[in-house]
PDB file of C-alpha atoms in Angstrom:
ATOM      1  CA  UNK A  20     129.493 110.176 138.803  1.00  0.00           C
ATOM      2  CA  UNK A  21     130.751 107.619 136.248  1.00  0.00           C
ATOM      3  CA  UNK A  22     129.837 104.760 138.575  1.00  0.00           C
ATOM      4  CA  UNK A  23     126.281 106.071 138.892  1.00  0.00           C
ATOM      5  CA  UNK A  24     125.934 106.321 135.106  1.00  0.00           C
ATOM      6  CA  UNK A  25     127.247 102.779 134.596  1.00  0.00           C
ATOM      7  CA  UNK A  26     124.918 101.519 137.326  1.00  0.00           C
ATOM      8  CA  UNK A  27     121.933 103.234 135.686  1.00  0.00           C
ATOM      9  CA  UNK A  28     122.797 101.844 132.249  1.00  0.00           C
ATOM     10  CA  UNK A  29     123.206  98.308 133.586  1.00  0.00           C
ATOM     11  CA  UNK A  30     119.881  98.533 135.427  1.00  0.00           C
ATOM     12  CA  UNK A  31     118.179  99.546 132.162  1.00  0.00           C
ATOM     13  CA  UNK A  32     119.743  96.532 130.429  1.00  0.00           C
ATOM     14  CA  UNK A  33     118.735  94.250 133.300  1.00  0.00           C
ATOM     15  CA  UNK A  34     115.147  95.447 132.889  1.00  0.00           C
ATOM     16  CA  UNK A  35     115.415  94.710 129.171  1.00  0.00           C
ATOM     17  CA  UNK A  36     116.710  91.179 129.888  1.00  0.00           C
ATOM     18  CA  UNK A  37     113.766  90.481 132.217  1.00  0.00           C
ATOM     19  CA  UNK A  38     111.324  91.817 129.613  1.00  0.00           C
ATOM     20  CA  UNK A  39     112.892  89.656 126.882  1.00  0.00           C
ATOM     21  CA  UNK A  40     112.602  86.564 129.057  1.00  0.00           C
ATOM     22  CA  UNK A  41     108.955  87.353 129.829  1.00  0.00           C
ATOM     23  CA  UNK A  42     108.239  88.130 126.178  1.00  0.00           C
ATOM     24  CA  UNK A  43     109.342  84.674 125.042  1.00  0.00           C
ATOM     25  CA  UNK A  44     108.034  82.675 128.018  1.00  0.00           C
ATOM     26  CA  UNK A  45     104.633  84.400 128.138  1.00  0.00           C
ATOM     27  CA  UNK A  46     104.148  84.811 124.366  1.00  0.00           C
ATOM     28  CA  UNK A  47     104.097  88.619 124.741  1.00  0.00           C
ATOM     29  CA  UNK A  48     105.748  90.405 121.813  1.00  0.00           C
ATOM     30  CA  UNK A  49     104.600  93.728 123.299  1.00  0.00           C
ATOM     31  CA  UNK A  50     107.336  93.355 125.932  1.00  0.00           C
ATOM     32  CA  UNK A  51     109.898  93.055 123.140  1.00  0.00           C
ATOM     33  CA  UNK A  52     108.395  95.968 121.204  1.00  0.00           C
ATOM     34  CA  UNK A  53     109.088  98.516 123.932  1.00  0.00           C
ATOM     35  CA  UNK A  54     112.829  97.784 123.608  1.00  0.00           C
ATOM     36  CA  UNK A  55     112.941  98.315 119.835  1.00  0.00           C
ATOM     37  CA  UNK A  56     113.886 101.644 118.334  1.00  0.00           C
ATOM     38  CA  UNK A  57     111.175 103.629 116.615  1.00  0.00           C
ATOM     39  CA  UNK A  58     113.889 105.640 114.837  1.00  0.00           C
ATOM     40  CA  UNK A  59     115.877 102.839 113.184  1.00  0.00           C
ATOM     41  CA  UNK A  60     115.146  99.482 111.622  1.00  0.00           C
ATOM     42  CA  UNK A  61     115.782  96.182 113.387  1.00  0.00           C
ATOM     43  CA  UNK A  62     118.149  93.802 111.624  1.00  0.00           C
ATOM     44  CA  UNK A  63     116.847  90.282 112.263  1.00  0.00           C
ATOM     45  CA  UNK A  64     118.487  86.985 111.268  1.00  0.00           C
ATOM     46  CA  UNK A  65     116.948  83.700 112.450  1.00  0.00           C
ATOM     47  CA  UNK A  66     117.955  80.318 110.950  1.00  0.00           C
ATOM     48  CA  UNK A  67     115.597  77.452 110.138  1.00  0.00           C
ATOM     49  CA  UNK A  68     113.072  76.396 111.306  1.00  0.00           C
ATOM     50  CA  UNK A  69     112.117  80.074 111.624  1.00  0.00           C
ATOM     51  CA  UNK A  70     114.110  81.006 108.533  1.00  0.00           C
ATOM     52  CA  UNK A  71     113.958  84.792 108.437  1.00  0.00           C
ATOM     53  CA  UNK A  72     116.482  87.496 107.559  1.00  0.00           C
ATOM     54  CA  UNK A  73     115.541  91.125 106.897  1.00  0.00           C
ATOM     55  CA  UNK A  74     115.343  94.624 108.334  1.00  0.00           C
ATOM     56  CA  UNK A  75     112.060  95.603 109.966  1.00  0.00           C
ATOM     57  CA  UNK A  76     110.394  98.537 111.640  1.00  0.00           C
ATOM     58  CA  UNK A  77     109.474  98.063 115.295  1.00  0.00           C
ATOM     59  CA  UNK A  78     105.833  97.522 114.318  1.00  0.00           C
ATOM     60  CA  UNK A  79     106.707  94.923 111.675  1.00  0.00           C
ATOM     61  CA  UNK A  80     108.924  93.130 114.205  1.00  0.00           C
ATOM     62  CA  UNK A  81     106.022  93.060 116.668  1.00  0.00           C
ATOM     63  CA  UNK A  82     103.765  91.262 114.173  1.00  0.00           C
ATOM     64  CA  UNK A  83     106.546  88.896 113.093  1.00  0.00           C
ATOM     65  CA  UNK A  84     107.284  87.914 116.704  1.00  0.00           C
ATOM     66  CA  UNK A  85     103.561  87.525 117.334  1.00  0.00           C
ATOM     67  CA  UNK A  86     103.570  84.956 114.525  1.00  0.00           C
ATOM     68  CA  UNK A  87     106.813  83.285 115.656  1.00  0.00           C
ATOM     69  CA  UNK A  88     105.728  82.986 119.289  1.00  0.00           C
ATOM     70  CA  UNK A  89     102.359  81.655 118.153  1.00  0.00           C
ATOM     71  CA  UNK A  90     103.957  78.977 115.967  1.00  0.00           C
ATOM     72  CA  UNK A  91     106.728  77.942 118.359  1.00  0.00           C
ATOM     73  CA  UNK A  92     106.082  77.078 122.001  1.00  0.00           C
ATOM     74  CA  UNK A  93     108.887  78.396 124.199  1.00  0.00           C
ATOM     75  CA  UNK A  94     110.169  75.723 126.558  1.00  0.00           C
ATOM     76  CA  UNK A  95     112.939  77.822 128.062  1.00  0.00           C
ATOM     77  CA  UNK A  96     114.479  81.227 127.613  1.00  0.00           C
ATOM     78  CA  UNK A  97     117.263  82.629 129.738  1.00  0.00           C
ATOM     79  CA  UNK A  98     120.206  85.012 129.441  1.00  0.00           C
ATOM     80  CA  UNK A  99     123.451  83.047 129.164  1.00  0.00           C
ATOM     81  CA  UNK A 100     125.623  85.684 130.770  1.00  0.00           C
ATOM     82  CA  UNK A 101     124.901  87.752 133.835  1.00  0.00           C
ATOM     83  CA  UNK A 102     125.812  91.124 132.359  1.00  0.00           C
ATOM     84  CA  UNK A 103     125.704  92.247 128.743  1.00  0.00           C
ATOM     85  CA  UNK A 104     129.052  92.364 126.995  1.00  0.00           C
ATOM     86  CA  UNK A 105     130.311  95.687 125.649  1.00  0.00           C
ATOM     87  CA  UNK A 106     131.181  95.496 121.961  1.00  0.00           C
ATOM     88  CA  UNK A 107     131.886  99.167 121.305  1.00  0.00           C
ATOM     89  CA  UNK A 108     131.241 102.341 123.249  1.00  0.00           C
ATOM     90  CA  UNK A 109     127.524 102.557 122.463  1.00  0.00           C
ATOM     91  CA  UNK A 110     126.697  98.898 121.730  1.00  0.00           C
ATOM     92  CA  UNK A 111     126.123  96.042 124.189  1.00  0.00           C
ATOM     93  CA  UNK A 112     125.317  92.400 123.452  1.00  0.00           C
ATOM     94  CA  UNK A 113     123.044  90.207 125.523  1.00  0.00           C
ATOM     95  CA  UNK A 114     123.247  86.462 124.808  1.00  0.00           C
ATOM     96  CA  UNK A 115     120.319  84.187 125.572  1.00  0.00           C
ATOM     97  CA  UNK A 116     119.314  80.579 125.038  1.00  0.00           C
ATOM     98  CA  UNK A 117     115.890  79.900 123.528  1.00  0.00           C
ATOM     99  CA  UNK A 118     114.571  76.326 123.434  1.00  0.00           C
ATOM    100  CA  UNK A 119     111.252  75.825 121.681  1.00  0.00           C
ATOM    101  CA  UNK A 120     108.927  73.297 120.084  1.00  0.00           C
ATOM    102  CA  UNK A 121     107.301  73.673 116.683  1.00  0.00           C
ATOM    103  CA  UNK A 122     103.562  73.371 117.316  1.00  0.00           C
ATOM    104  CA  UNK A 123     102.986  72.009 113.778  1.00  0.00           C
ATOM    105  CA  UNK A 124     105.643  69.286 113.675  1.00  0.00           C
ATOM    106  CA  UNK A 125     106.339  68.793 117.393  1.00  0.00           C
ATOM    107  CA  UNK A 126     110.092  69.051 116.645  1.00  0.00           C
ATOM    108  CA  UNK A 127     112.251  70.654 119.313  1.00  0.00           C
ATOM    109  CA  UNK A 128     114.929  73.249 118.582  1.00  0.00           C
ATOM    110  CA  UNK A 129     117.340  75.530 120.426  1.00  0.00           C
ATOM    111  CA  UNK A 130     118.916  78.824 119.402  1.00  0.00           C
ATOM    112  CA  UNK A 131     121.535  81.024 120.950  1.00  0.00           C
ATOM    113  CA  UNK A 132     120.202  84.545 120.479  1.00  0.00           C
ATOM    114  CA  UNK A 133     122.351  87.674 120.350  1.00  0.00           C
ATOM    115  CA  UNK A 134     120.540  90.923 121.151  1.00  0.00           C
ATOM    116  CA  UNK A 135     122.532  93.994 120.103  1.00  0.00           C
ATOM    117  CA  UNK A 136     121.575  97.065 122.137  1.00  0.00           C
ATOM    118  CA  UNK A 137     122.543 100.586 121.094  1.00  0.00           C
ATOM    119  CA  UNK A 138     122.454 103.598 123.342  1.00  0.00           C
ATOM    120  CA  UNK A 139     119.901 105.885 121.710  1.00  0.00           C
ATOM    121  CA  UNK A 140     119.969 109.608 122.279  1.00  0.00           C
ATOM    122  CA  UNK A 141     116.693 111.122 123.478  1.00  0.00           C
ATOM    123  CA  UNK A 142     114.758 113.490 121.248  1.00  0.00           C
ATOM    124  CA  UNK A 143     115.687 117.154 121.793  1.00  0.00           C
ATOM    125  CA  UNK A 144     114.154 118.899 124.813  1.00  0.00           C
ATOM    126  CA  UNK A 145     113.249 115.800 126.783  1.00  0.00           C
ATOM    127  CA  UNK A 146     114.513 114.972 130.219  1.00  0.00           C
ATOM    128  CA  UNK A 147     114.324 111.210 129.894  1.00  0.00           C
ATOM    129  CA  UNK A 148     117.352 108.994 130.393  1.00  0.00           C
ATOM    130  CA  UNK A 149     119.271 107.594 127.455  1.00  0.00           C
ATOM    131  CA  UNK A 150     117.595 104.274 126.684  1.00  0.00           C
ATOM    132  CA  UNK A 151     119.213 101.144 125.304  1.00  0.00           C
ATOM    133  CA  UNK A 152     117.314  99.935 122.244  1.00  0.00           C
ATOM    134  CA  UNK A 153     117.628  96.640 120.385  1.00  0.00           C
ATOM    135  CA  UNK A 154     118.940  97.304 116.882  1.00  0.00           C
ATOM    136  CA  UNK A 155     119.832  93.757 115.844  1.00  0.00           C
ATOM    137  CA  UNK A 156     118.912  90.183 116.747  1.00  0.00           C
ATOM    138  CA  UNK A 157     120.959  87.267 115.421  1.00  0.00           C
ATOM    139  CA  UNK A 158     120.602  83.596 116.187  1.00  0.00           C
ATOM    140  CA  UNK A 159     122.574  80.413 115.751  1.00  0.00           C
ATOM    141  CA  UNK A 160     121.347  76.871 116.154  1.00  0.00           C
ATOM    142  CA  UNK A 161     122.629  74.986 119.170  1.00  0.00           C
TER     143      UNK A 161
END
């Protein structure tokens, strides 16, 4: 039973990793949006040249990433580790590398992104599986 639960949870995170990769490579913030919680705010910290640090609703994050992905052309995006790393019982971290070019200045940059996923309980009286939702995104320059 425990093996099946772990397998299910890892498959949900693998789906999230594929969606994140597609979101950045295809300039599709809608793929990111479906992995954000509608019940809690996203903590987002991105260094320069993006230069943003705040807490946002899922909808605000969608519009911010629409702007970011429009300004910066993704050259590569890939998870750095095969499986997410468990931080605590209900939090997992997925690390990814994002290389991009500023469309205005033509300067190239690279970030290591940390996506913090939290296991979110379903609303009462629903039969859906417990989804992993992104609750925090941090970045460091490489």
